Short mmCIF file of C-alpha atoms in Angstrom, two decimals:
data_model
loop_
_atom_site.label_atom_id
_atom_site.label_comp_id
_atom_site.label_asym_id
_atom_site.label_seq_id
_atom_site.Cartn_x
_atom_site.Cartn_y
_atom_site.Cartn_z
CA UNK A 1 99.77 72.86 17.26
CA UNK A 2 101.69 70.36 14.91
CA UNK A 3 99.39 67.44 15.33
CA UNK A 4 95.44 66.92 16.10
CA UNK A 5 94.62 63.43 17.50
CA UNK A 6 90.61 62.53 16.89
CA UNK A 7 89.50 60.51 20.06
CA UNK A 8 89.64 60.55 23.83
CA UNK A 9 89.00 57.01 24.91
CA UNK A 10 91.28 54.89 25.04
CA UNK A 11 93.79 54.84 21.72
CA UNK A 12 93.55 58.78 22.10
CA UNK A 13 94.65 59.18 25.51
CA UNK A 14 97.54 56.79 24.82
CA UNK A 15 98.79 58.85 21.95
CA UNK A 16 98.29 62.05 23.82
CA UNK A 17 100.70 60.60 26.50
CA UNK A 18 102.78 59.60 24.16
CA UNK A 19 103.02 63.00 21.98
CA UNK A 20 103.34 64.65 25.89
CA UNK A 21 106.08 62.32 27.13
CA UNK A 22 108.57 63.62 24.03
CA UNK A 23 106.90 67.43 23.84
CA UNK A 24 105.13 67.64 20.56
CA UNK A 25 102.28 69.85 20.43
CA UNK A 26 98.75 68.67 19.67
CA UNK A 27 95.22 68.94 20.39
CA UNK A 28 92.74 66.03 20.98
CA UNK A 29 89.01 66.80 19.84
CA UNK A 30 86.48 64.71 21.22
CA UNK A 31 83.11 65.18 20.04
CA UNK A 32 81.89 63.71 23.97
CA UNK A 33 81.13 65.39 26.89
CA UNK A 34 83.71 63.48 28.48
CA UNK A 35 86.86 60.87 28.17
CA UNK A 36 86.64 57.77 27.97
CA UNK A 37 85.16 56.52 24.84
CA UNK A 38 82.86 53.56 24.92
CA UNK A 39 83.29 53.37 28.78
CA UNK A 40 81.68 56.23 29.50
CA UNK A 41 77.89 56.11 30.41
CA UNK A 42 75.87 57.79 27.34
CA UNK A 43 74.31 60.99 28.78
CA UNK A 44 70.75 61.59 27.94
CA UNK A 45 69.64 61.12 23.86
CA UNK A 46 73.27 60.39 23.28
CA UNK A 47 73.94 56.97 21.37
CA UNK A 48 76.49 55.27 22.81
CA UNK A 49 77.62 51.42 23.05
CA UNK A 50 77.98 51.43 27.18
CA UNK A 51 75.03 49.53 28.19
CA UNK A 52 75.05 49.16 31.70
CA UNK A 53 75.99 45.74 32.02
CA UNK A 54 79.44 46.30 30.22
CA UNK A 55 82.47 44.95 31.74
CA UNK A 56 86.18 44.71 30.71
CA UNK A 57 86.69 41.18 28.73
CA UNK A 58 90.56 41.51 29.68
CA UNK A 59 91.86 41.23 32.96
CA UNK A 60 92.74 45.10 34.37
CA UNK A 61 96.23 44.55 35.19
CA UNK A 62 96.91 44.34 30.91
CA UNK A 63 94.28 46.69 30.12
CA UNK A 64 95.45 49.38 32.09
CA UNK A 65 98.33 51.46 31.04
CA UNK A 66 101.58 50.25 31.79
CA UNK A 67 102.84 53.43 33.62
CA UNK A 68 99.44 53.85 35.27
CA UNK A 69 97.97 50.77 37.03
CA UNK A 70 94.34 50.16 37.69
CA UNK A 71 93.74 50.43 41.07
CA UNK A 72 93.83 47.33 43.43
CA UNK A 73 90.39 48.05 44.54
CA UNK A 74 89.30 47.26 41.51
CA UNK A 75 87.93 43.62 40.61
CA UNK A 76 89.93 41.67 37.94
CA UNK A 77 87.20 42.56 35.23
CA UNK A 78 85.35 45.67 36.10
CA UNK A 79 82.56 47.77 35.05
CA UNK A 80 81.97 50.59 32.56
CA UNK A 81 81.96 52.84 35.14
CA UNK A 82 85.11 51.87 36.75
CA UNK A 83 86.54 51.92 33.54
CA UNK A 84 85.70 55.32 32.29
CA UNK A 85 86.61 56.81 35.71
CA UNK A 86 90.18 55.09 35.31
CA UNK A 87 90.57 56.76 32.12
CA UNK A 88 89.80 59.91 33.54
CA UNK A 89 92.18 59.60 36.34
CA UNK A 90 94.96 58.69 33.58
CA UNK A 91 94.31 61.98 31.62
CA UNK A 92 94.75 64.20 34.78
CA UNK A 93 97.75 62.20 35.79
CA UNK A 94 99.49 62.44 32.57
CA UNK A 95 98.55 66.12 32.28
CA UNK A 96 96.79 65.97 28.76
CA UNK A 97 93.45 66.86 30.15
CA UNK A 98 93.91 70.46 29.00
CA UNK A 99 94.72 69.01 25.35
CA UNK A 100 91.26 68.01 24.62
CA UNK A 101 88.74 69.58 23.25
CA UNK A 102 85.54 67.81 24.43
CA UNK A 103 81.67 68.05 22.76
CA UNK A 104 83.66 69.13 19.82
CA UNK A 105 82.98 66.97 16.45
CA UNK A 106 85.16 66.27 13.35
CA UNK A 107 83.50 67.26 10.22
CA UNK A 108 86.33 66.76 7.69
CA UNK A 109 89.77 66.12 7.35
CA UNK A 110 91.49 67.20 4.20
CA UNK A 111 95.24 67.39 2.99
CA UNK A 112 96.44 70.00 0.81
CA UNK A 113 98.85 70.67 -1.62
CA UNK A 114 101.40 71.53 0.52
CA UNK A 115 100.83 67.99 2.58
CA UNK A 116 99.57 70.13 6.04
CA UNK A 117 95.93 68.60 6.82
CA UNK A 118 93.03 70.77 7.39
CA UNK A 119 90.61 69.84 10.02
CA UNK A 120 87.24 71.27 10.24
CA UNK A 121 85.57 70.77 13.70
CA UNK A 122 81.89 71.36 15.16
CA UNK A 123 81.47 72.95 18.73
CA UNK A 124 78.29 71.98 20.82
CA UNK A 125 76.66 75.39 19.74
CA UNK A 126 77.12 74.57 16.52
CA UNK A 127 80.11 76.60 15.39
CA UNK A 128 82.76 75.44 13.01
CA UNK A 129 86.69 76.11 12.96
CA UNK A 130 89.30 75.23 10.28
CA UNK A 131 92.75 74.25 11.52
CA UNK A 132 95.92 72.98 9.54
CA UNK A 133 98.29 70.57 11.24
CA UNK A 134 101.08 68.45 10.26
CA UNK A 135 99.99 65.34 11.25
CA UNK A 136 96.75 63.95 12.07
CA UNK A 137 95.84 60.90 13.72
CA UNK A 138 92.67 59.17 14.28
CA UNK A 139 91.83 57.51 17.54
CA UNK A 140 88.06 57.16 17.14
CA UNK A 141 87.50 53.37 17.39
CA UNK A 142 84.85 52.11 14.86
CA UNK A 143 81.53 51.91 17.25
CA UNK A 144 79.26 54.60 16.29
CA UNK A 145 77.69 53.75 12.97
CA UNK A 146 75.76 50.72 13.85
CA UNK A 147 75.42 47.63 11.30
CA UNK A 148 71.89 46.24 10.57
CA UNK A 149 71.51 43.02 7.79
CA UNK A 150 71.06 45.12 4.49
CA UNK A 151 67.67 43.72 4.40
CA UNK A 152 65.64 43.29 7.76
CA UNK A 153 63.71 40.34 7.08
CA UNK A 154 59.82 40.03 5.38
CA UNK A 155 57.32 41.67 7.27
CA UNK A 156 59.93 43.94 9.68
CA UNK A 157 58.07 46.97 8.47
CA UNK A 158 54.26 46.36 10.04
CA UNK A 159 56.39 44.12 13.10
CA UNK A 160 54.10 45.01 15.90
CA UNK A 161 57.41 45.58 18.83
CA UNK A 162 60.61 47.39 18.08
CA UNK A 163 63.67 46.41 16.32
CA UNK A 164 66.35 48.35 17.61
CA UNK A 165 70.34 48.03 17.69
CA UNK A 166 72.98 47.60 20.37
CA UNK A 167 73.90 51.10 20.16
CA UNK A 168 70.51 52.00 21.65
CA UNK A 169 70.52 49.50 24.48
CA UNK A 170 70.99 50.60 27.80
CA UNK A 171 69.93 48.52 30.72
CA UNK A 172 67.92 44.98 31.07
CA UNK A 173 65.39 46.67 33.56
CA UNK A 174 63.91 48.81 30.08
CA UNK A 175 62.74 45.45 29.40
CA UNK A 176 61.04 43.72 32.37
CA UNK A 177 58.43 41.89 32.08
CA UNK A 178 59.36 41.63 28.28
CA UNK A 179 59.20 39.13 25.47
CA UNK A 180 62.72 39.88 23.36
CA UNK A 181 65.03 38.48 21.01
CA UNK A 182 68.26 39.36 20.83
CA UNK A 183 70.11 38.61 17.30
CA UNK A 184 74.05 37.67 16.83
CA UNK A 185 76.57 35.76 18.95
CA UNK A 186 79.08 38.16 19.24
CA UNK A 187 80.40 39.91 22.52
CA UNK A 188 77.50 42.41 23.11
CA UNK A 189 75.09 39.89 21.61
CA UNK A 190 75.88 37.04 24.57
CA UNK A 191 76.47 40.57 27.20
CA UNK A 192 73.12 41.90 26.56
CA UNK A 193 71.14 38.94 26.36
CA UNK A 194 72.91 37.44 29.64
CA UNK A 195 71.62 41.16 30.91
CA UNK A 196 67.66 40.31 29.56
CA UNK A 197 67.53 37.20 30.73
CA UNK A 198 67.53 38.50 34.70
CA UNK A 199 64.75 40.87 33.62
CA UNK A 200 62.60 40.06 30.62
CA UNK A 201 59.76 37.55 30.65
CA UNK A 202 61.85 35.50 28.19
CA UNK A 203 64.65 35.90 25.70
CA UNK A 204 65.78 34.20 22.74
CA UNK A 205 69.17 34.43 21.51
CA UNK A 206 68.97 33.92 17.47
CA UNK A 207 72.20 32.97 15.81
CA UNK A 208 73.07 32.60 12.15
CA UNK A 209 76.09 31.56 12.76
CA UNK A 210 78.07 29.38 15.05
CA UNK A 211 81.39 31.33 16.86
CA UNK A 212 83.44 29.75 19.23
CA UNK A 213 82.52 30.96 22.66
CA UNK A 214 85.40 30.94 25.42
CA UNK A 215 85.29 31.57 29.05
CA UNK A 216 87.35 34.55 30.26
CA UNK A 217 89.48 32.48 32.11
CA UNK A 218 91.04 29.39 31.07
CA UNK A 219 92.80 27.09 33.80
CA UNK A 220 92.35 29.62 36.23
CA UNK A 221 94.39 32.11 33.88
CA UNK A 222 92.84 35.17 32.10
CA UNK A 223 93.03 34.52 28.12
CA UNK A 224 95.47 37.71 27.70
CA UNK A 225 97.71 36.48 30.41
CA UNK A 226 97.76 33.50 28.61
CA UNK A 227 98.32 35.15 25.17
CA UNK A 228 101.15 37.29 26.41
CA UNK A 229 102.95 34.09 27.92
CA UNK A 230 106.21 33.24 26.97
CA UNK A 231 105.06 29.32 26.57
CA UNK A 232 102.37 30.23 24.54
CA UNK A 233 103.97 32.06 22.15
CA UNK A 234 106.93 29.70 21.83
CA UNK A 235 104.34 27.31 20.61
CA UNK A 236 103.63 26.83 16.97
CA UNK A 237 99.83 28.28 15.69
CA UNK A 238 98.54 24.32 15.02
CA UNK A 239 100.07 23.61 18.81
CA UNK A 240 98.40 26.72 20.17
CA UNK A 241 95.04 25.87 18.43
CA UNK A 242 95.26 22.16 19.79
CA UNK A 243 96.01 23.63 23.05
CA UNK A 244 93.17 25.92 23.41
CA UNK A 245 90.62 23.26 21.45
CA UNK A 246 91.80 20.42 24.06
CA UNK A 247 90.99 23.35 27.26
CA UNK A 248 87.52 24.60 25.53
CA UNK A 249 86.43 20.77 25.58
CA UNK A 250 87.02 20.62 29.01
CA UNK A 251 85.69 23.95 29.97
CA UNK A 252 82.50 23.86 28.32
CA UNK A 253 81.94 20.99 26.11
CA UNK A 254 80.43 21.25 22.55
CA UNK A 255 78.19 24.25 22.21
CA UNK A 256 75.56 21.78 19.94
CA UNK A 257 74.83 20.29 23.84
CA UNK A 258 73.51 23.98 24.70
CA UNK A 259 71.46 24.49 21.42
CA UNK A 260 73.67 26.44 19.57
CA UNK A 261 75.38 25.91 16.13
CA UNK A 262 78.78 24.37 16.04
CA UNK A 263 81.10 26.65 14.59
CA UNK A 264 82.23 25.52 10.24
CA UNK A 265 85.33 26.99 11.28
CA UNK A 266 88.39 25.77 13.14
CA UNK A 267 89.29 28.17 16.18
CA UNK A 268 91.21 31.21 15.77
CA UNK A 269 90.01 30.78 12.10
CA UNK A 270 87.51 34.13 13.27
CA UNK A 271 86.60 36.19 15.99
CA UNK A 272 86.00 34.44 19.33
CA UNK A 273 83.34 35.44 21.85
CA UNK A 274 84.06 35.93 25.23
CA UNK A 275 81.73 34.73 27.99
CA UNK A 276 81.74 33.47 31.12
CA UNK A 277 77.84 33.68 31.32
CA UNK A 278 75.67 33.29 28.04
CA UNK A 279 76.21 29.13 28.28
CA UNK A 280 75.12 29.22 32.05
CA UNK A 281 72.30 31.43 31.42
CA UNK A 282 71.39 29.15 28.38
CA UNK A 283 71.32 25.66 30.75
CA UNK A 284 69.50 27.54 33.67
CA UNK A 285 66.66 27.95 30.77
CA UNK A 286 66.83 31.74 30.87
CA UNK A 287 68.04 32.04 27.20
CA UNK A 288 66.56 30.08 24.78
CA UNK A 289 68.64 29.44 21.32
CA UNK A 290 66.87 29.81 18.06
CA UNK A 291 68.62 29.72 14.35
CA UNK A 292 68.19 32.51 12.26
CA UNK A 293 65.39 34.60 11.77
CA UNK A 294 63.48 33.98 8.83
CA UNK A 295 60.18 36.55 9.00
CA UNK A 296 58.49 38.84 10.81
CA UNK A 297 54.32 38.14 11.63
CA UNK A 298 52.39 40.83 13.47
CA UNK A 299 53.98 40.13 16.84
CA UNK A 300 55.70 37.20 16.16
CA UNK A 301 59.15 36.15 14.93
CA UNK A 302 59.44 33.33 12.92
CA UNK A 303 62.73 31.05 12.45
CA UNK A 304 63.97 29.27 9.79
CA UNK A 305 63.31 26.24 11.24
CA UNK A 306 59.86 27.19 11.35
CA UNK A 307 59.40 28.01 14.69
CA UNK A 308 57.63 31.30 15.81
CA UNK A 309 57.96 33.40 19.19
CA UNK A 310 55.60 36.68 20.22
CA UNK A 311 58.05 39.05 20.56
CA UNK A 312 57.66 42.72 22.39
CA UNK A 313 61.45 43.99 21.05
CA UNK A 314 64.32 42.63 18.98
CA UNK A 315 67.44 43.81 19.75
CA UNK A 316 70.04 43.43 16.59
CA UNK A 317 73.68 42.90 18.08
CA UNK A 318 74.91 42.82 14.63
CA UNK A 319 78.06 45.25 15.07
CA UNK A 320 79.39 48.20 13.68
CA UNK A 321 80.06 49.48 9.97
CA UNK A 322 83.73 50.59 9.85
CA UNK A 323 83.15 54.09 8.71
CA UNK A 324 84.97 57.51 8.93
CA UNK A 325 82.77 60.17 7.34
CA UNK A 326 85.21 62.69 8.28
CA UNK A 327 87.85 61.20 5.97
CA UNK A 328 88.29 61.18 1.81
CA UNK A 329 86.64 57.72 0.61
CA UNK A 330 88.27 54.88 0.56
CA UNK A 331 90.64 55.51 3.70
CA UNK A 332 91.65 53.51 5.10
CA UNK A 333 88.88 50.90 4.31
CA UNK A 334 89.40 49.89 1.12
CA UNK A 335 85.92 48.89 -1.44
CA UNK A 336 86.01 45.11 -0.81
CA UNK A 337 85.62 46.32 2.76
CA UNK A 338 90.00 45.87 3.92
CA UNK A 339 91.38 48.01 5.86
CA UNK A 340 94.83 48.97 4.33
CA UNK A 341 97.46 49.97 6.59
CA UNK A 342 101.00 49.41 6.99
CA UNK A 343 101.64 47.87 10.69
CA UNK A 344 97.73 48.70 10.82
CA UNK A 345 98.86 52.17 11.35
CA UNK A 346 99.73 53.68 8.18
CA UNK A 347 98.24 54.22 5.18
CA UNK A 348 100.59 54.48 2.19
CA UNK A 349 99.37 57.08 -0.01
CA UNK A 350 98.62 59.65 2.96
CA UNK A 351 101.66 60.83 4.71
CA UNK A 352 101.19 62.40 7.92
CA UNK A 353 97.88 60.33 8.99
CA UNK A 354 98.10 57.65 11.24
CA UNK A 355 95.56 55.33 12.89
CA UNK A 356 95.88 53.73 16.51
CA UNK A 357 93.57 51.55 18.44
CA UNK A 358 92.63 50.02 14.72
CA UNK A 359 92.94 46.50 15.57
CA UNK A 360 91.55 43.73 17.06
CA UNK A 361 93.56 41.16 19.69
CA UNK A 362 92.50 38.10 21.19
CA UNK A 363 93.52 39.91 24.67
CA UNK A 364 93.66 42.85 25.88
CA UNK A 365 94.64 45.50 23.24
CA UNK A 366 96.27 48.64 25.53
CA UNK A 367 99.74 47.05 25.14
CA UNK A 368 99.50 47.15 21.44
CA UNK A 369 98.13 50.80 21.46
CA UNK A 370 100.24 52.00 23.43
CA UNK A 371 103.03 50.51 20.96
CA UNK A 372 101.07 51.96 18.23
CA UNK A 373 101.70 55.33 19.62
CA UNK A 374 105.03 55.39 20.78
CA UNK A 375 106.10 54.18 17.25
CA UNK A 376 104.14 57.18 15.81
CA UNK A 377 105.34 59.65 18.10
CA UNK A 378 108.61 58.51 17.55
CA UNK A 379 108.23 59.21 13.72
CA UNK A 380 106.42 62.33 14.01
CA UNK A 381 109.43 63.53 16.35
CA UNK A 382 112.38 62.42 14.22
CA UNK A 383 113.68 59.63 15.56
CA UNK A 384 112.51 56.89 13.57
CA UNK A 385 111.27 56.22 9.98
CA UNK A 386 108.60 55.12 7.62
CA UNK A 387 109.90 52.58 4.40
CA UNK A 388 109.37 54.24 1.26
CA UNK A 389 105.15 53.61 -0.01
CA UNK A 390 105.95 50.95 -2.16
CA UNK A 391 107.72 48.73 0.67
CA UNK A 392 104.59 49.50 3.01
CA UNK A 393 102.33 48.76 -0.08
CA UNK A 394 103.94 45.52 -0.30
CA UNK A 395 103.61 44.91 4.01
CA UNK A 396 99.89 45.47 3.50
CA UNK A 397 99.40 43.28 0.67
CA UNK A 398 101.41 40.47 2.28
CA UNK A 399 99.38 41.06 5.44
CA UNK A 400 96.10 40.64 3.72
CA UNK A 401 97.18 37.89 1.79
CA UNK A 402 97.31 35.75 5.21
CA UNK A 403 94.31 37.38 6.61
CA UNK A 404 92.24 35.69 3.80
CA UNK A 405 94.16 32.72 4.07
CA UNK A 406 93.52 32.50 8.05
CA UNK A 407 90.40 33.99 8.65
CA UNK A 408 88.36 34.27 5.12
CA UNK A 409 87.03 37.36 3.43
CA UNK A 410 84.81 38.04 6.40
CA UNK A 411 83.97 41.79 7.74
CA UNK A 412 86.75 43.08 10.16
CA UNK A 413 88.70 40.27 9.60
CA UNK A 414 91.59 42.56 8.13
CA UNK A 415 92.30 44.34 11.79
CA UNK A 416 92.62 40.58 13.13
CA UNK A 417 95.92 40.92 15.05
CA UNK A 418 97.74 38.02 17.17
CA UNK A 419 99.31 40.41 20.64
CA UNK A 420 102.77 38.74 20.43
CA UNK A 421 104.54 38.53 16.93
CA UNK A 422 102.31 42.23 16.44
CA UNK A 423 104.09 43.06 19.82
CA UNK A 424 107.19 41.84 18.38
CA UNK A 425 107.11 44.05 15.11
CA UNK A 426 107.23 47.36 16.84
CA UNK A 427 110.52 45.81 19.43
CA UNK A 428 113.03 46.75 16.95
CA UNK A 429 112.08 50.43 16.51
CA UNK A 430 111.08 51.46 20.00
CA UNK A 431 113.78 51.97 22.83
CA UNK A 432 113.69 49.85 25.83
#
C-alpha cells in the first residue's frame, strides 16, 4: 500500500474516494467499530461526541457528496443517525469499504530517513503492527480529547453532582427530573441544553462569553446556500457583514433582550453558533441564562454576579483540545496553539503528510474536503505539485497574519476558513 489515510468519517471517506477514483493504493484505519465518525452512535463505554439530539447544521443537499446525494427522504437537516447511515451507504457505493481497517487505533506515526512513514497501529485485541507507506494522511477530525477550563472553579472538588463534558453526554432523558447547568455557547452547548430543557427539572445555560447566534436559515435560505451564492460572494467582506448584521436584527433581535451577553466582537470577527432553538427555548422559560460561573458550594453553583443555583450535574460544552498524540510534537499545531499548514493541508517541513477535513467553514464543509482531497490525490499521483517549503512557509505565515488580524489570537481560530475564495484556491489546480 503506498498511502494510509487515518479516519473513516467524513474527510476519510472523501480521500479514500478520491485515492480510488485515480487507483492509488491505500488503507484507511479507523480505530471505530464503524464509519462514520462523529455521526455514528457511540456503542456502549465508548466516548463519543453523537449525543442523540445531533443534527446536521448544513442543509443535506451541500453536505452530502457531490457524486452521491443524500437521499430525498431525508429532511433538509437530519439526524445523527441518518447521517452515519449515509456515510455508510457512500463507502459501499464507492467500493472503499474493504480499505478500512475498523476498531484498529493509531499509535504513532514516524518518518524515517529515507522519507517513507512508519505507522504503528493497535487491533481491538490489543495487537500492534508496523507499516511503512509513502504518504500518510490524517483524516481524524479534532473531537476526541475534550477541553475543560485549566482550572475548574473553587470548590469543584467536594461539588456534591457531577461535572462532566460533552463528550460524555448522550441523551436529555439521563437527566429527567434534573437540576443542570450546561456551560459555553457554542454549537453543542445551545444543542444539548435545547435537549435538557424538554427533560430536566430546570437548566441554566452559563456563558462567559457572548457569540453571535444565527438561525439555520436566513430569509428562508440555508446559511451555506447562502455562502456558496454567487451574490454573496461578489459582495465585499464589510457588505457581507452589513448584510448578515441587517438579517440577524430582523431574525432575532439583540441577544441582551433574551439574557445573554452581547457579543465585544463584530460578526464574522469569530465563530458563530448555529441555532434555530436555544433563543426559543430561552423565551418559553425553559433555559435560564446565567454569566459565568464563579464557585462551586456543596450543591450549589454560584455566578459571578452572585447568584447561586442547586445543581444535580454540570455539563461543560467547552470543546475540544486540538491534539494528535499519534504525531511528533508540534505538528501541525504549532506552541502558541496555530495550526500551520499550507492551503490548511500541508505542513512544510513534512513531505508526504497531509491533513483534510482540518478546517472550519461557516457552511457546510464536504465541498471543501472533498477539494482537499482531490488536490492531494492529485499530488500524490503525479499530476500536480507542491511550491518549494519556503513559498508554502511564506502562504502560512501570510495566512496567519490575517487570521489574527480578523479573528484575534483565539483557540481554533487558525482553521477559520471562508467556503468561496478557499473554494477558489484549489480551481486552478483541479480539472473541471
Amino acid at each position: 500500500m503506498r498511502v494510509c489515510v487515518i479516519g473513516a468519517g467524513l474527510s476519510g471517506l472523501a480521500v479514500a474516494h478520491a485515492l480510488k477514483e485515480r487507483g492509488i493504493g491505500f488503507v484507511c484505519l479507523e480505530r471505530a467499530a464503524d464509519v462514520g465518525g462523529i455521526w455514528r452512535q457511540p456503542e456502549a463505554g465508548e466516548r463519543g461526541p453523537g449525543y442523540q439530539s445531533l443534527h446536521l447544521n448544513t442543509a443535506k443537499q451541500l453536505t452530502g457528496y457531490a457524486g452521491f446525494p443524500m437521499p430525498d427522504s431525508y429532511p433538509l437537516y437530519p439526524r445523527h443517525s441518518q447521517v452515519a447511515a449515509y456515510l455508510r451507504s457512500f463507502a459501499e457505493w464507492a467500493g472503499i469499504r474493504e480499505n478500512v481497517e475498523l476498531r484498529t487505533e493509531v499509535v504513532s506515526v514516524a518518518q524515517d530517513a529515507d522519507g517513507m512513514w512508519t505507522v504503528v497501529s493497535r487491533d481491538a485485541d490489543g495487537a500492534t503492527t508496523s507499516r511503512r507507506f509513502e504518504r500518510v494522511i490524517v483524516a481524524s477530525g479534532h473531537h476526541t480529547d475534550p477541553a475543560l477550563p485549566d482550572t475548574l472553579p473553587a470548590g469543584s472538588e467536594t461539588f456534591a453532582g457531577r461535572i462532566l463534558h460533552s463528550l460524555d453526554y448522550r441523551d436529555g432523558g439521563d437527566f429527567a427530573g434534573q437540576r443542570v447547568v450546561v456551560v459555553g455557547l457554542g454549537a453543542s452547548a445551545v444543542d444539548i441544553a435545547a435537549d435538557l430543557s424538554r427533560h430536566a427539572a430546570e437548566t441554566v445555560l452559563s456563558v462567559r462569553r457572548g457569540l453571535h447566534i444565527v438561525p439555520k436559515q436566513l430569509y428562508g435560505q440555508s446559511l451555506d446556500e447562502i455562502a456558496e451564492a454567487p451574490w454573496w460572494n461578489e459582495m465585499s467582506f464589510a457588505e457581507r457583514r452589513r448584510w448578515a448584521e441587517e438579517a440577524l436584527l430582523v431574525a432575532r433581535g439583540r441577544l441582551a433582550d433574551y439574557g445573554l451577553p452581547e457579543p465585544d466582537h463584530p460578526l464574522f470577527s469569530s465563530a458563530t453558533t448555529l441555532s434555530d432553538e436555544i433563543l426559543s427555548r430561552i423565551r418559553h422559560g425553559a433555559v435560564t441564562p446565567k454569566p459565568a460561573i464563579a464557585s462551586f458550594d456543596g450543591d450549589r453553583v454560584v455566578f459571578t454576579d452572585g447568584t447561586r443555583v442547586a445543581a444535580d450535574a454540570v455539563v461543560y460544552c467547552t470543546g475540544f483540545h486540538m491534539t494528535f498524540p499519534f504525531l511528533p510534537a508540534g505538528c501541525p499545531v504549532a506552541a502558541d496553539g496555530s495550526v500551520e499548514l499550507y492551503r490548511r493541508v500541508v505542513p512544510a517541513d513534512r513531505p508526504g503528510l497531509y491533513f483534510v477535513g482540518l478546517v472550519r467553514p461557516v457552511g457546510a464543509i464536504t465541498r471543501l474536503v472533498e477539494a482537499q482531497a482531490r488536490w492531494v490525490a492529485r499530488i500524490i499521483g503525479g499530476e500536480a505539485e507542491l511550491p518549494a517549503a519556503d513559498e508554502m512557509r511564506e502562504e502560512i505565515g501570510t495566512y496567519l497574519a490575517g487570521i489574527v488580524q480578523r479573528y484575534g489570537r483565539t483557540r481554533g481560530a487558525s482553521i477559520q476558513v471562508d467556503v468561496g475564495p478557499y473554494l477558489a484556491e484549489f480551481r486552478e489546480s483541479l480539472p473541471v
